[in-house]
mmCIF file of C-alpha atoms and ligand atoms in Angstrom:
data_model
loop_
_atom_site.group_PDB
_atom_site.id
_atom_site.type_symbol
_atom_site.label_atom_id
_atom_site.label_comp_id
_atom_site.label_asym_id
_atom_site.label_seq_id
_atom_site.Cartn_x
_atom_site.Cartn_y
_atom_site.Cartn_z
ATOM 1 C CA MET I 9 0.004 0.119 -0.045
ATOM 2 C CA THR I 10 1.549 3.436 -0.911
ATOM 3 C CA GLU I 11 0.313 6.618 0.299
ATOM 4 C CA LYS I 12 3.155 8.679 -1.181
ATOM 5 C CA LEU I 13 1.822 10.731 -4.043
ATOM 6 C CA SER I 14 4.830 11.723 -5.644
ATOM 7 C CA ASP I 15 8.590 11.622 -5.221
ATOM 8 C CA LYS I 16 8.376 15.202 -4.091
ATOM 9 C CA THR I 17 8.127 16.001 -0.360
ATOM 10 C CA ASP I 18 4.645 16.701 0.689
ATOM 11 C CA ILE I 19 5.108 20.277 1.992
ATOM 12 C CA LYS I 20 1.750 20.677 3.740
ATOM 13 C CA SER I 21 2.457 17.711 6.054
ATOM 14 C CA LEU I 22 5.476 19.477 7.531
ATOM 15 C CA THR I 23 5.482 21.235 10.618
ATOM 16 C CA LEU I 24 6.843 24.845 10.866
ATOM 17 C CA PRO I 25 10.123 23.777 12.368
ATOM 18 C CA GLU I 26 10.471 20.918 9.658
ATOM 19 C CA LEU I 27 9.689 23.319 6.944
ATOM 20 C CA THR I 28 12.188 25.847 8.251
ATOM 21 C CA GLU I 29 14.882 23.101 8.396
ATOM 22 C CA GLU I 30 13.735 21.904 4.923
ATOM 23 C CA LEU I 31 13.897 25.412 3.186
ATOM 24 C CA LYS I 32 17.246 26.266 4.912
ATOM 25 C CA THR I 33 18.803 23.146 2.926
ATOM 26 C CA LYS I 34 17.666 25.113 -0.196
ATOM 27 C CA GLY I 35 19.383 28.455 1.086
ATOM 28 C CA GLN I 36 16.251 29.922 2.280
ATOM 29 C CA GLN I 37 15.526 32.263 5.291
ATOM 30 C CA PRO I 38 13.175 31.266 8.085
ATOM 31 C CA PHE I 39 10.865 33.911 7.457
ATOM 32 C CA ARG I 40 10.072 32.537 4.131
ATOM 33 C CA ALA I 41 8.939 29.155 5.961
ATOM 34 C CA LYS I 42 6.547 31.226 8.213
ATOM 35 C CA GLN I 43 5.066 32.966 5.095
ATOM 36 C CA ILE I 44 4.628 29.778 3.094
ATOM 37 C CA TYR I 45 3.248 28.003 6.363
ATOM 38 C CA GLN I 46 0.573 30.715 6.928
ATOM 39 C CA TRP I 47 -0.512 30.672 3.341
ATOM 40 C CA MET I 48 -0.867 26.844 3.514
ATOM 41 C CA HIS I 49 -2.504 26.419 7.111
ATOM 42 C CA GLU I 50 -4.100 29.988 7.903
ATOM 43 C CA LYS I 51 -5.175 31.308 4.619
ATOM 44 C CA CYS I 52 -5.766 27.524 3.188
ATOM 45 C CA ALA I 53 -4.063 28.338 -0.092
ATOM 46 C CA ARG I 54 -4.945 25.805 -2.781
ATOM 47 C CA SER I 55 -1.797 26.313 -4.641
ATOM 48 C CA PHE I 56 1.606 28.037 -4.571
ATOM 49 C CA ASP I 57 0.324 30.513 -7.147
ATOM 50 C CA GLU I 58 -1.940 32.159 -4.608
ATOM 51 C CA MET I 59 1.060 32.912 -2.427
ATOM 52 C CA THR I 60 1.258 36.363 -3.901
ATOM 53 C CA ASN I 61 3.983 37.754 -1.462
ATOM 54 C CA LEU I 62 6.460 35.327 -3.169
ATOM 55 C CA SER I 63 8.058 36.026 -6.170
ATOM 56 C CA LYS I 64 6.903 34.441 -9.358
ATOM 57 C CA ASP I 65 10.286 32.808 -9.817
ATOM 58 C CA PHE I 66 10.121 31.604 -6.185
ATOM 59 C CA ARG I 67 6.750 29.940 -6.693
ATOM 60 C CA GLU I 68 8.016 28.093 -9.727
ATOM 61 C CA GLN I 69 11.062 26.813 -7.734
ATOM 62 C CA LEU I 70 8.652 25.810 -4.965
ATOM 63 C CA LYS I 71 6.529 23.846 -7.587
ATOM 64 C CA GLU I 72 9.783 22.002 -8.644
ATOM 65 C CA TRP I 73 10.816 21.237 -5.136
ATOM 66 C CA TYR I 74 7.506 20.215 -3.450
ATOM 67 C CA ALA I 75 4.137 18.329 -3.862
ATOM 68 C CA TYR I 76 1.204 20.536 -2.943
ATOM 69 C CA THR I 77 -2.033 18.622 -2.255
ATOM 70 C CA ALA I 78 -5.434 20.016 -3.172
ATOM 71 C CA LEU I 79 -8.959 18.358 -3.160
ATOM 72 C CA GLN I 80 -11.258 18.754 -6.052
ATOM 73 C CA THR I 81 -14.870 19.197 -5.005
ATOM 74 C CA VAL I 82 -16.844 16.344 -6.779
ATOM 75 C CA GLN I 83 -20.389 16.710 -5.079
ATOM 76 C CA VAL I 84 -21.979 18.640 -2.353
ATOM 77 C CA GLN I 85 -25.318 17.583 -0.901
ATOM 78 C CA GLU I 86 -27.045 20.155 1.433
ATOM 79 C CA SER I 87 -29.790 19.083 3.821
ATOM 80 C CA ARG I 88 -32.796 21.276 3.712
ATOM 81 C CA ILE I 89 -33.643 20.345 7.376
ATOM 82 C CA ASP I 90 -30.466 21.421 9.294
ATOM 83 C CA GLY I 91 -28.112 23.040 6.538
ATOM 84 C CA THR I 92 -25.690 19.952 7.095
ATOM 85 C CA LYS I 93 -23.460 19.477 4.020
ATOM 86 C CA LYS I 94 -21.679 16.285 2.718
ATOM 87 C CA PHE I 95 -18.861 16.942 0.632
ATOM 88 C CA LEU I 96 -17.288 14.456 -1.949
ATOM 89 C CA PHE I 97 -13.760 15.395 -2.605
ATOM 90 C CA ALA I 98 -11.364 13.805 -5.074
ATOM 91 C CA LEU I 99 -7.598 13.268 -3.929
ATOM 92 C CA ALA I 100 -4.808 13.810 -6.485
ATOM 93 C CA ASP I 101 -4.739 10.265 -7.383
ATOM 94 C CA GLY I 102 -8.455 10.025 -8.420
ATOM 95 C CA ASN I 103 -9.700 8.309 -5.057
ATOM 96 C CA VAL I 104 -12.661 10.050 -3.272
ATOM 97 C CA VAL I 105 -13.286 10.738 0.315
ATOM 98 C CA GLU I 106 -16.213 12.268 2.102
ATOM 99 C CA SER I 107 -16.385 14.843 4.826
ATOM 100 C CA VAL I 108 -19.356 16.356 6.640
ATOM 101 C CA TRP I 109 -20.112 19.990 7.766
ATOM 102 C CA MET I 110 -22.516 20.279 10.716
ATOM 103 C CA GLN I 111 -23.609 23.563 12.438
ATOM 104 C CA TYR I 112 -24.386 23.423 16.181
ATOM 105 C CA LYS I 113 -25.247 26.130 18.610
ATOM 106 C CA HIS I 114 -21.875 25.860 20.078
ATOM 107 C CA GLY I 115 -20.079 25.977 16.727
ATOM 108 C CA ASN I 116 -19.390 24.562 13.281
ATOM 109 C CA SER I 117 -18.111 20.992 13.432
ATOM 110 C CA VAL I 118 -16.427 19.045 10.515
ATOM 111 C CA CYS I 119 -16.373 15.290 10.209
ATOM 112 C CA ILE I 120 -13.430 14.134 8.297
ATOM 113 C CA SER I 121 -12.151 10.752 6.928
ATOM 114 C CA SER I 122 -8.791 9.386 7.829
ATOM 115 C CA GLN I 123 -8.308 6.680 5.204
ATOM 116 C CA VAL I 124 -9.558 5.760 1.767
ATOM 117 C CA GLY I 125 -11.695 2.890 2.844
ATOM 118 C CA CYS I 126 -11.257 0.669 5.874
ATOM 119 C CA ARG I 127 -10.034 -2.552 6.951
ATOM 120 C CA MET I 128 -11.684 -2.934 10.106
ATOM 121 C CA GLY I 129 -14.782 -4.783 8.853
ATOM 122 C CA CYS I 130 -17.501 -3.715 11.256
ATOM 123 C CA LYS I 131 -20.547 -5.477 10.273
ATOM 124 C CA PHE I 132 -23.114 -2.244 10.082
ATOM 125 C CA CYS I 133 -20.616 0.123 8.296
ATOM 126 C CA ALA I 134 -20.664 0.979 4.741
ATOM 127 C CA SER I 135 -17.071 2.491 4.613
ATOM 128 C CA THR I 136 -15.367 -0.918 4.996
ATOM 129 C CA LEU I 137 -17.349 -2.968 2.493
ATOM 130 C CA ASP I 138 -14.532 -2.826 -0.088
ATOM 131 C CA GLY I 139 -11.730 -2.829 2.390
ATOM 132 C CA LEU I 140 -8.616 -0.247 2.614
ATOM 133 C CA GLU I 141 -7.391 1.469 -0.415
ATOM 134 C CA ARG I 142 -4.752 3.578 1.254
ATOM 135 C CA ASN I 143 -3.901 5.864 4.207
ATOM 136 C CA LEU I 144 -4.420 9.674 4.141
ATOM 137 C CA LEU I 145 -1.575 11.846 4.348
ATOM 138 C CA PRO I 146 -1.746 14.587 7.144
ATOM 139 C CA SER I 147 -2.185 17.190 4.274
ATOM 140 C CA GLU I 148 -5.172 15.225 2.918
ATOM 141 C CA MET I 149 -6.837 15.116 6.462
ATOM 142 C CA LEU I 150 -6.196 18.976 6.628
ATOM 143 C CA ASP I 151 -7.455 19.637 3.251
ATOM 144 C CA GLN I 152 -10.746 18.394 3.948
ATOM 145 C CA ILE I 153 -11.119 21.058 6.737
ATOM 146 C CA TYR I 154 -9.391 23.725 4.652
ATOM 147 C CA ALA I 155 -11.756 23.064 1.504
ATOM 148 C CA ILE I 156 -14.677 23.355 3.834
ATOM 149 C CA THR I 157 -13.588 26.533 5.428
ATOM 150 C CA LEU I 158 -13.067 28.064 1.917
ATOM 151 C CA ALA I 159 -16.656 26.572 0.733
ATOM 152 C CA THR I 160 -18.649 27.989 3.672
ATOM 153 C CA GLY I 161 -16.637 30.999 4.449
ATOM 154 C CA GLU I 162 -16.883 30.055 8.133
ATOM 155 C CA ARG I 163 -14.721 29.028 10.793
ATOM 156 C CA VAL I 164 -14.502 25.431 11.828
ATOM 157 C CA SER I 165 -14.394 25.107 15.598
ATOM 158 C CA ASN I 166 -14.768 21.418 16.075
ATOM 159 C CA VAL I 167 -13.114 18.458 14.337
ATOM 160 C CA VAL I 168 -14.170 14.895 14.669
ATOM 161 C CA VAL I 169 -12.264 12.011 12.896
ATOM 162 C CA MET I 170 -15.353 9.867 12.601
ATOM 163 C CA GLY I 171 -15.597 9.456 8.885
ATOM 164 C CA THR I 172 -14.265 6.866 6.653
ATOM 165 C CA GLY I 173 -11.376 4.921 8.062
ATOM 166 C CA GLU I 174 -9.833 3.786 11.463
ATOM 167 C CA PRO I 175 -7.737 6.780 12.654
ATOM 168 C CA LEU I 176 -5.526 4.708 14.879
ATOM 169 C CA ASP I 177 -4.783 2.417 11.903
ATOM 170 C CA ASN I 178 -3.023 5.397 10.375
ATOM 171 C CA TYR I 179 -1.542 6.583 13.615
ATOM 172 C CA ASP I 180 1.590 8.481 12.529
ATOM 173 C CA ASN I 181 -0.169 10.681 9.932
ATOM 174 C CA LEU I 182 -3.002 11.150 12.310
ATOM 175 C CA LEU I 183 -0.651 12.541 15.050
ATOM 176 C CA LYS I 184 0.946 15.019 12.673
ATOM 177 C CA PHE I 185 -2.500 16.027 11.399
ATOM 178 C CA ILE I 186 -3.563 16.815 14.945
ATOM 179 C CA ARG I 187 -0.231 18.605 15.541
ATOM 180 C CA LEU I 188 -0.673 20.707 12.409
ATOM 181 C CA LEU I 189 -4.439 21.522 12.871
ATOM 182 C CA THR I 190 -3.980 22.769 16.550
ATOM 183 C CA ASP I 191 -0.867 24.643 15.733
ATOM 184 C CA GLU I 192 -0.958 28.328 16.638
ATOM 185 C CA ASN I 193 0.406 29.229 13.205
ATOM 186 C CA GLY I 194 -2.368 27.538 11.484
ATOM 187 C CA LEU I 195 -6.162 27.163 12.063
ATOM 188 C CA HIS I 196 -5.269 26.953 15.588
ATOM 189 C CA ILE I 197 -8.093 24.749 16.579
ATOM 190 C CA SER I 198 -8.064 23.837 20.188
ATOM 191 C CA GLN I 199 -7.051 20.182 21.200
ATOM 192 C CA ARG I 200 -10.225 20.123 23.260
ATOM 193 C CA ASN I 201 -12.299 20.535 20.252
ATOM 194 C CA VAL I 202 -10.842 17.581 18.429
ATOM 195 C CA THR I 203 -12.328 14.073 18.809
ATOM 196 C CA VAL I 204 -10.947 10.844 17.387
ATOM 197 C CA SER I 205 -13.004 7.819 17.149
ATOM 198 C CA THR I 206 -11.539 4.429 17.155
ATOM 199 C CA CYS I 207 -12.994 0.883 16.937
ATOM 200 C CA GLY I 208 -10.625 -0.113 19.749
ATOM 201 C CA ILE I 209 -6.985 -0.904 18.882
ATOM 202 C CA VAL I 210 -5.644 -1.172 22.295
ATOM 203 C CA PRO I 211 -1.951 -0.477 21.947
ATOM 204 C CA ARG I 212 -2.649 2.604 19.878
ATOM 205 C CA MET I 213 -5.121 3.797 22.438
ATOM 206 C CA ARG I 214 -2.443 3.599 25.056
ATOM 207 C CA GLN I 215 0.272 5.060 22.749
ATOM 208 C CA LEU I 216 -2.050 8.033 22.211
ATOM 209 C CA ALA I 217 -2.502 8.320 25.955
ATOM 210 C CA GLU I 218 1.044 8.790 26.385
ATOM 211 C CA GLU I 219 1.224 11.663 23.951
ATOM 212 C CA LYS I 220 -0.803 13.438 26.524
ATOM 213 C CA LEU I 221 -2.856 15.594 24.157
ATOM 214 C CA GLN I 222 -6.267 17.287 25.140
ATOM 215 C CA ILE I 223 -8.067 15.715 22.590
ATOM 216 C CA THR I 224 -11.331 13.556 23.235
ATOM 217 C CA LEU I 225 -11.056 10.081 22.623
ATOM 218 C CA ALA I 226 -14.280 8.078 21.511
ATOM 219 C CA LEU I 227 -14.400 4.222 21.632
ATOM 220 C CA SER I 228 -17.006 2.638 19.416
ATOM 221 C CA LEU I 229 -18.040 -0.101 22.014
ATOM 222 C CA HIS I 230 -21.568 -1.003 20.459
ATOM 223 C CA ALA I 231 -21.498 -4.176 22.768
ATOM 224 C CA THR I 232 -21.344 -5.274 26.447
ATOM 225 C CA THR I 233 -19.857 -8.809 25.941
ATOM 226 C CA ASP I 234 -17.004 -9.948 23.865
ATOM 227 C CA GLU I 235 -19.176 -12.629 22.211
ATOM 228 C CA LYS I 236 -21.897 -9.940 21.161
ATOM 229 C CA ARG I 237 -19.059 -7.404 20.135
ATOM 230 C CA LYS I 238 -17.436 -9.997 17.968
ATOM 231 C CA ARG I 239 -20.621 -10.441 15.954
ATOM 232 C CA LEU I 240 -20.520 -6.853 15.055
ATOM 233 C CA MET I 241 -16.819 -5.964 14.854
ATOM 234 C CA PRO I 242 -13.905 -8.107 13.935
ATOM 235 C CA ILE I 243 -11.607 -6.272 16.220
ATOM 236 C CA ALA I 244 -13.228 -7.693 19.158
ATOM 237 C CA ASN I 245 -11.278 -10.927 18.264
ATOM 238 C CA ARG I 246 -7.947 -9.259 18.859
ATOM 239 C CA TYR I 247 -8.785 -7.136 22.142
ATOM 240 C CA SER I 248 -11.314 -8.098 24.712
ATOM 241 C CA ILE I 249 -13.477 -5.562 26.455
ATOM 242 C CA ARG I 250 -11.566 -5.773 29.546
ATOM 243 C CA GLU I 251 -8.465 -4.679 27.765
ATOM 244 C CA LEU I 252 -10.542 -1.715 26.260
ATOM 245 C CA MET I 253 -11.808 -0.689 29.470
ATOM 246 C CA GLU I 254 -8.187 -0.695 31.059
ATOM 247 C CA ALA I 255 -7.105 1.184 28.023
ATOM 248 C CA CYS I 256 -9.705 3.740 28.541
ATOM 249 C CA GLU I 257 -8.882 4.210 32.195
ATOM 250 C CA PHE I 258 -5.296 4.529 31.230
ATOM 251 C CA TYR I 259 -6.321 7.333 28.807
ATOM 252 C CA PHE I 260 -8.175 9.083 31.278
ATOM 253 C CA ARG I 261 -5.235 8.796 34.045
ATOM 254 C CA GLN I 262 -2.650 10.230 31.416
ATOM 255 C CA THR I 263 -4.630 13.099 29.995
ATOM 256 C CA GLY I 264 -7.586 13.961 32.506
ATOM 257 C CA ARG I 265 -9.825 13.721 29.468
ATOM 258 C CA ARG I 266 -13.546 12.031 29.776
ATOM 259 C CA ILE I 267 -13.960 9.235 27.427
ATOM 260 C CA THR I 268 -16.744 8.860 24.980
ATOM 261 C CA PHE I 269 -18.453 5.525 24.476
ATOM 262 C CA GLU I 270 -20.307 5.359 21.215
ATOM 263 C CA TYR I 271 -22.824 2.793 21.102
ATOM 264 C CA SER I 272 -24.656 2.154 17.956
ATOM 265 C CA LEU I 273 -28.179 0.584 18.674
ATOM 266 C CA VAL I 274 -29.003 -2.154 16.233
ATOM 267 C CA GLY I 275 -32.358 -3.197 16.544
ATOM 268 C CA GLY I 276 -32.918 -6.641 18.220
ATOM 269 C CA VAL I 277 -29.133 -7.116 18.386
ATOM 270 C CA ASN I 278 -27.771 -4.788 21.250
ATOM 271 C CA ASP I 279 -30.845 -2.780 22.360
ATOM 272 C CA TRP I 280 -32.233 -4.882 25.064
ATOM 273 C CA GLU I 281 -32.579 -3.897 28.639
ATOM 274 C CA GLU I 282 -29.971 -6.336 29.876
ATOM 275 C CA ASP I 283 -27.621 -4.568 27.374
ATOM 276 C CA ALA I 284 -28.470 -0.984 29.113
ATOM 277 C CA ALA I 285 -27.733 -2.630 32.404
ATOM 278 C CA GLU I 286 -24.467 -4.259 31.334
ATOM 279 C CA LEU I 287 -23.315 -0.884 29.756
ATOM 280 C CA SER I 288 -24.195 0.896 33.107
ATOM 281 C CA ALA I 289 -22.098 -1.448 35.003
ATOM 282 C CA LEU I 290 -19.159 -1.391 32.513
ATOM 283 C CA ALA I 291 -19.191 2.414 32.526
ATOM 284 C CA ALA I 292 -19.668 2.939 36.251
ATOM 285 C CA PRO I 293 -15.976 2.954 37.284
ATOM 286 C CA LEU I 294 -14.989 5.156 34.338
ATOM 287 C CA CYS I 295 -15.264 9.062 33.828
ATOM 288 C CA CYS I 296 -17.098 8.859 30.659
ATOM 289 C CA HIS I 297 -19.990 10.213 28.379
ATOM 290 C CA ILE I 298 -22.176 7.622 26.476
ATOM 291 C CA ASN I 299 -23.292 8.616 22.998
ATOM 292 C CA LEU I 300 -26.091 6.471 21.520
ATOM 293 C CA ILE I 301 -26.289 6.318 17.755
ATOM 294 C CA PRO I 302 -29.425 4.775 16.302
ATOM 295 C CA VAL I 303 -28.020 2.597 13.532
ATOM 296 C CA ASN I 304 -28.154 3.896 10.030
ATOM 297 C CA PRO I 305 -29.254 0.816 7.998
ATOM 298 C CA ILE I 306 -27.157 0.004 5.011
ATOM 299 C CA LYS I 307 -28.427 -1.688 1.825
ATOM 300 C CA GLU I 308 -25.656 -4.423 1.736
ATOM 301 C CA ARG I 309 -26.805 -5.610 5.258
ATOM 302 C CA ASP I 310 -30.135 -6.261 7.051
ATOM 303 C CA TYR I 311 -29.637 -4.549 10.346
ATOM 304 C CA VAL I 312 -32.539 -2.451 11.386
ATOM 305 C CA ARG I 313 -32.977 0.527 13.628
ATOM 306 C CA SER I 314 -34.199 0.148 17.068
ATOM 307 C CA ASP I 315 -37.706 1.851 17.266
ATOM 308 C CA ALA I 316 -37.837 5.185 18.902
ATOM 309 C CA ASN I 317 -39.449 3.797 22.294
ATOM 310 C CA LYS I 318 -36.769 1.291 22.754
ATOM 311 C CA ILE I 319 -34.006 3.876 22.278
ATOM 312 C CA GLN I 320 -35.618 6.269 24.921
ATOM 313 C CA ALA I 321 -36.022 3.198 27.229
ATOM 314 C CA PHE I 322 -32.323 2.470 26.780
ATOM 315 C CA LYS I 323 -31.533 5.987 27.434
ATOM 316 C CA ASN I 324 -33.752 6.148 30.564
ATOM 317 C CA MET I 325 -32.022 3.104 31.945
ATOM 318 C CA LEU I 326 -28.647 4.573 31.723
ATOM 319 C CA GLU I 327 -29.547 7.759 33.105
ATOM 320 C CA LYS I 328 -31.422 6.006 36.270
ATOM 321 C CA ASN I 329 -27.800 4.526 36.817
ATOM 322 C CA ASN I 330 -26.375 8.074 36.696
ATOM 323 C CA LYS I 331 -24.776 7.894 33.324
ATOM 324 C CA ASN I 332 -24.206 11.055 31.355
ATOM 325 C CA VAL I 333 -25.801 9.982 28.096
ATOM 326 C CA THR I 334 -27.107 11.559 24.749
ATOM 327 C CA ILE I 335 -28.690 10.147 21.661
ATOM 328 C CA ARG I 336 -26.847 11.491 18.680
ATOM 329 C CA ARG I 337 -29.012 13.970 17.027
ATOM 330 C CA GLU I 338 -29.233 13.115 13.332
ATOM 331 C CA MET I 339 -27.829 15.645 11.214
ATOM 332 C CA GLY I 340 -28.651 15.720 7.456
ATOM 333 C CA ARG I 341 -31.192 12.847 7.500
ATOM 334 C CA ASP I 342 -32.518 13.913 4.153
ATOM 335 C CA ILE I 343 -29.150 13.913 2.374
ATOM 336 C CA ASP I 344 -27.527 10.245 2.797
ATOM 337 C CA GLY I 345 -27.816 7.743 5.287
ATOM 338 C CA ALA I 346 -24.883 6.079 6.934
ATOM 339 C CA CYS I 347 -21.075 7.325 6.896
ATOM 340 C CA GLY I 348 -19.381 6.228 3.638
ATOM 341 C CA GLN I 349 -22.770 5.753 1.398
ATOM 342 C CA LEU I 350 -22.168 8.965 -0.474
ATOM 343 C CA ARG I 351 -18.571 7.808 -1.518
ATOM 344 C CA ARG I 352 -19.876 4.219 -2.164
ATOM 345 C CA ARG I 353 -22.777 5.455 -4.145
ATOM 346 C CA TYR I 354 -20.434 7.551 -6.281
ATOM 347 C CA LYS I 355 -17.984 4.542 -6.919
ATOM 348 C CA GLU I 356 -20.969 2.489 -8.183
ATOM 349 C CA GLU I 357 -22.600 5.288 -10.269
ATOM 350 C CA PRO I 358 -20.059 8.396 -10.813
ATOM 351 C CA SER I 359 -22.902 10.557 -12.347
ATOM 352 C CA GLY I 360 -25.394 9.184 -9.883
ATOM 353 C CA GLY I 361 -27.864 11.942 -10.345
ATOM 354 C CA MET I 362 -26.470 13.805 -7.295
ATOM 355 C CA LYS I 363 -25.911 17.604 -7.291
ATOM 356 C CA ARG I 364 -22.583 18.698 -8.563
ATOM 357 C CA ALA I 365 -20.402 21.289 -7.012
HETATM 358 N N1 SAH T 425 -13.092 3.635 12.792
HETATM 359 C C1 SAH T 425 -13.548 4.745 13.611
HETATM 360 C C2 SAH T 425 -14.386 5.821 13.137
HETATM 361 C C3 SAH T 425 -15.288 5.732 12.074
HETATM 362 S S1 SAH T 425 -16.993 5.473 12.123
HETATM 363 C C4 SAH T 425 -14.515 3.753 14.674
HETATM 364 O O1 SAH T 425 -14.679 2.659 14.446
HETATM 365 O O2 SAH T 425 -14.790 4.503 15.738
HETATM 366 C C5 SAH T 425 -17.799 6.638 13.351
HETATM 367 C C6 SAH T 425 -18.840 5.833 14.286
HETATM 368 O O3 SAH T 425 -19.890 5.520 13.458
HETATM 369 C C7 SAH T 425 -18.366 4.552 14.948
HETATM 370 O O4 SAH T 425 -18.870 4.623 16.147
HETATM 371 C C8 SAH T 425 -18.975 3.571 13.852
HETATM 372 O O5 SAH T 425 -19.128 2.237 14.676
HETATM 373 C C9 SAH T 425 -20.317 4.090 13.785
HETATM 374 N N2 SAH T 425 -20.967 3.736 12.659
HETATM 375 C C10 SAH T 425 -20.455 3.247 11.341
HETATM 376 N N3 SAH T 425 -21.565 2.841 10.570
HETATM 377 C C11 SAH T 425 -22.636 3.067 11.090
HETATM 378 C C12 SAH T 425 -24.177 2.993 11.045
HETATM 379 N N4 SAH T 425 -24.353 2.326 9.638
HETATM 380 N N5 SAH T 425 -25.049 3.214 11.818
HETATM 381 C C13 SAH T 425 -24.594 3.790 13.004
HETATM 382 N N6 SAH T 425 -23.265 3.787 13.380
HETATM 383 C C14 SAH T 425 -22.433 3.675 12.559
#
């Protein structure tokens, strides 16, 4: 699997000190690095040509030295209900990824993809049906946010890494991405406003804890026993719930950050009263928040959504046990169902009758 797009260095994936060092080898002064970095990460420039305070000759030189990633917007779908927008972007190699823009009272949130496809194989998820194509570069994760910032003309305040892909399966690039995203010379998004969602790769969760970042870790739990979890998520064959809970506890101890448990409610599978009781017990010793996600049915599988009463009863039961719990508000219900479905539909039928950008 290759994720390198050309032989040239991917300039947007360099930190400011790295870029300064890099340009020094080309005989350039540090202030040049700062100028270029600001164009890339603060002004979201789409090419070297936009960097108008650099001479034309220097810009041509930069093009020869470095690769500059930029996304092409392939499709945009906008919800008439809540203004949520789903973007389908083409990468330089023709692969497509999707990202979502959501407006909340507390600010604007973008959900990004971390890989092209996914190899985790969760049974209810559309993103994993064709496996993993490749990892995204740090620059390509940033580009999703930059392109949306330019398209909406609004500031992004929250970033959730919950689109296609398993972020902890692309660990080094993810870390670099977070450092660039939260850097004071770039968009400077607060670490506390960044959430990374994982299906539960235990060693990576522990490694992330040791980075001592202030980001939120969300664990896709979805079941309360190993046996049930194995039926929904192949990763459960590798790591037990007990190991997951220990890793969550460790994350909290290292970072002081409350864990989020995501629990997708799948009708008749994990939405019983006993599941709610077991979930309360599991969560009891941990400082956590539980986010219930009514499953989004995908056409390739026959999972169904729990009915509204059952979802409410599940929530009530958790609350009775003093758990902090929310039901994920459905955003953009009228535009496309589950994560990964826009990309999938595009792959099946590129002209697919959707609104083009
Ligand atoms: N790989 C990461 C992040 C991607 S998915 C992870 O597993 O956490 C983000 C969340 O949406 C996860 O909790 C995932 O299990 C859930 N999800 C995926 N497909 C879904 C569907 N069809 N319905 C409800 N939740 C889904």
